């Protein structure tokens, strides 16, 4: 993933639109969510399939 995507540039662009801490549940780290999204797109994973894949990594 590091060789394929320029993460720093992409994160800087998205940062202004990503939810900030406030009332309610704190948002997940932006970089983690973005990496999960890319994995979902690359491997055609549904939300639940991506969640299961992440739990299997532990």
mmCIF file with all atom_site columns, C-alpha atoms in Angstrom:
data_model
loop_
_atom_site.group_PDB
_atom_site.id
_atom_site.type_symbol
_atom_site.label_atom_id
_atom_site.label_alt_id
_atom_site.label_comp_id
_atom_site.label_asym_id
_atom_site.label_entity_id
_atom_site.label_seq_id
_atom_site.pdbx_PDB_ins_code
_atom_site.Cartn_x
_atom_site.Cartn_y
_atom_site.Cartn_z
_atom_site.occupancy
_atom_site.B_iso_or_equiv
_atom_site.pdbx_formal_charge
_atom_site.auth_seq_id
_atom_site.auth_comp_id
_atom_site.auth_asym_id
_atom_site.auth_atom_id
_atom_site.pdbx_PDB_model_num
ATOM 1  C CA . UNK A 1 1  ? 0.000   0.000   0.000  1.00 0.00 ? 1  UNK A CA 1
ATOM 2  C CA . UNK A 1 2  ? 2.834   2.394   0.795  1.00 0.00 ? 2  UNK A CA 1
ATOM 3  C CA . UNK A 1 3  ? 4.254   2.065   -2.722 1.00 0.00 ? 3  UNK A CA 1
ATOM 4  C CA . UNK A 1 4  ? 0.891   2.451   -4.449 1.00 0.00 ? 4  UNK A CA 1
ATOM 5  C CA . UNK A 1 5  ? -0.667  5.481   -2.727 1.00 0.00 ? 5  UNK A CA 1
ATOM 6  C CA . UNK A 1 6  ? 0.834   8.826   -1.734 1.00 0.00 ? 6  UNK A CA 1
ATOM 7  C CA . UNK A 1 7  ? -0.781  8.796   1.718  1.00 0.00 ? 7  UNK A CA 1
ATOM 8  C CA . UNK A 1 8  ? 0.535   12.133  2.983  1.00 0.00 ? 8  UNK A CA 1
ATOM 9  C CA . UNK A 1 9  ? -0.856  14.045  0.000  1.00 0.00 ? 9  UNK A CA 1
ATOM 10 C CA . UNK A 1 10 ? -4.188  12.243  0.129  1.00 0.00 ? 10 UNK A CA 1
ATOM 11 C CA . UNK A 1 11 ? -4.579  12.697  3.885  1.00 0.00 ? 11 UNK A CA 1
ATOM 12 C CA . UNK A 1 12 ? -3.837  16.427  3.598  1.00 0.00 ? 12 UNK A CA 1
ATOM 13 C CA . UNK A 1 13 ? -6.608  16.825  1.019  1.00 0.00 ? 13 UNK A CA 1
ATOM 14 C CA . UNK A 1 14 ? -9.195  14.855  2.999  1.00 0.00 ? 14 UNK A CA 1
ATOM 15 C CA . UNK A 1 15 ? -8.329  16.278  6.433  1.00 0.00 ? 15 UNK A CA 1
ATOM 16 C CA . UNK A 1 16 ? -10.514 19.385  6.082  1.00 0.00 ? 16 UNK A CA 1
ATOM 17 C CA . UNK A 1 17 ? -13.591 17.248  5.332  1.00 0.00 ? 17 UNK A CA 1
ATOM 18 C CA . UNK A 1 18 ? -13.047 14.517  7.933  1.00 0.00 ? 18 UNK A CA 1
ATOM 19 C CA . UNK A 1 19 ? -15.096 14.819  11.159 1.00 0.00 ? 19 UNK A CA 1
ATOM 20 C CA . UNK A 1 20 ? -13.333 16.330  14.146 1.00 0.00 ? 20 UNK A CA 1
ATOM 21 C CA . UNK A 1 21 ? -13.691 15.335  17.796 1.00 0.00 ? 21 UNK A CA 1
ATOM 22 C CA . UNK A 1 22 ? -16.758 16.783  19.417 1.00 0.00 ? 22 UNK A CA 1
ATOM 23 C CA . UNK A 1 23 ? -19.948 15.548  20.990 1.00 0.00 ? 23 UNK A CA 1
ATOM 24 C CA . UNK A 1 24 ? -20.650 11.864  20.720 1.00 0.00 ? 24 UNK A CA 1
ATOM 25 C CA . UNK A 1 25 ? -18.373 9.022   19.776 1.00 0.00 ? 25 UNK A CA 1
ATOM 26 C CA . UNK A 1 26 ? -14.874 10.066  18.676 1.00 0.00 ? 26 UNK A CA 1
ATOM 27 C CA . UNK A 1 27 ? -14.160 9.387   14.993 1.00 0.00 ? 27 UNK A CA 1
ATOM 28 C CA . UNK A 1 28 ? -11.822 6.586   13.952 1.00 0.00 ? 28 UNK A CA 1
ATOM 29 C CA . UNK A 1 29 ? -8.347  7.717   12.856 1.00 0.00 ? 29 UNK A CA 1
ATOM 30 C CA . UNK A 1 30 ? -8.563  9.123   9.346  1.00 0.00 ? 30 UNK A CA 1
ATOM 31 C CA . UNK A 1 31 ? -5.594  7.163   7.996  1.00 0.00 ? 31 UNK A CA 1
ATOM 32 C CA . UNK A 1 32 ? -7.021  3.864   9.255  1.00 0.00 ? 32 UNK A CA 1
ATOM 33 C CA . UNK A 1 33 ? -10.413 4.526   7.696  1.00 0.00 ? 33 UNK A CA 1
ATOM 34 C CA . UNK A 1 34 ? -8.848  5.529   4.387  1.00 0.00 ? 34 UNK A CA 1
ATOM 35 C CA . UNK A 1 35 ? -6.700  2.398   4.258  1.00 0.00 ? 35 UNK A CA 1
ATOM 36 C CA . UNK A 1 36 ? -9.733  0.223   5.026  1.00 0.00 ? 36 UNK A CA 1
ATOM 37 C CA . UNK A 1 37 ? -11.663 1.974   2.247  1.00 0.00 ? 37 UNK A CA 1
ATOM 38 C CA . UNK A 1 38 ? -8.870  1.303   -0.258 1.00 0.00 ? 38 UNK A CA 1
ATOM 39 C CA . UNK A 1 39 ? -8.722  -2.369  0.747  1.00 0.00 ? 39 UNK A CA 1
ATOM 40 C CA . UNK A 1 40 ? -12.488 -2.618  0.274  1.00 0.00 ? 40 UNK A CA 1
ATOM 41 C CA . UNK A 1 41 ? -12.227 -1.149  -3.217 1.00 0.00 ? 41 UNK A CA 1
ATOM 42 C CA . UNK A 1 42 ? -9.201  -3.176  -4.300 1.00 0.00 ? 42 UNK A CA 1
ATOM 43 C CA . UNK A 1 43 ? -10.581 -6.512  -3.082 1.00 0.00 ? 43 UNK A CA 1
ATOM 44 C CA . UNK A 1 44 ? -14.323 -5.848  -3.602 1.00 0.00 ? 44 UNK A CA 1
ATOM 45 C CA . UNK A 1 45 ? -15.105 -6.314  0.088  1.00 0.00 ? 45 UNK A CA 1
ATOM 46 C CA . UNK A 1 46 ? -18.410 -5.385  1.698  1.00 0.00 ? 46 UNK A CA 1
ATOM 47 C CA . UNK A 1 47 ? -18.345 -3.534  5.010  1.00 0.00 ? 47 UNK A CA 1
ATOM 48 C CA . UNK A 1 48 ? -18.910 -6.752  6.935  1.00 0.00 ? 48 UNK A CA 1
ATOM 49 C CA . UNK A 1 49 ? -16.285 -8.667  4.907  1.00 0.00 ? 49 UNK A CA 1
ATOM 50 C CA . UNK A 1 50 ? -13.733 -5.914  5.569  1.00 0.00 ? 50 UNK A CA 1
ATOM 51 C CA . UNK A 1 51 ? -14.586 -6.000  9.270  1.00 0.00 ? 51 UNK A CA 1
ATOM 52 C CA . UNK A 1 52 ? -14.093 -9.772  9.386  1.00 0.00 ? 52 UNK A CA 1
ATOM 53 C CA . UNK A 1 53 ? -10.780 -9.455  7.523  1.00 0.00 ? 53 UNK A CA 1
ATOM 54 C CA . UNK A 1 54 ? -9.563  -6.879  10.049 1.00 0.00 ? 54 UNK A CA 1
ATOM 55 C CA . UNK A 1 55 ? -10.502 -9.095  12.988 1.00 0.00 ? 55 UNK A CA 1
ATOM 56 C CA . UNK A 1 56 ? -8.722  -12.047 11.356 1.00 0.00 ? 56 UNK A CA 1
ATOM 57 C CA . UNK A 1 57 ? -5.458  -10.053 11.303 1.00 0.00 ? 57 UNK A CA 1
ATOM 58 C CA . UNK A 1 58 ? -5.128  -10.200 15.102 1.00 0.00 ? 58 UNK A CA 1
#
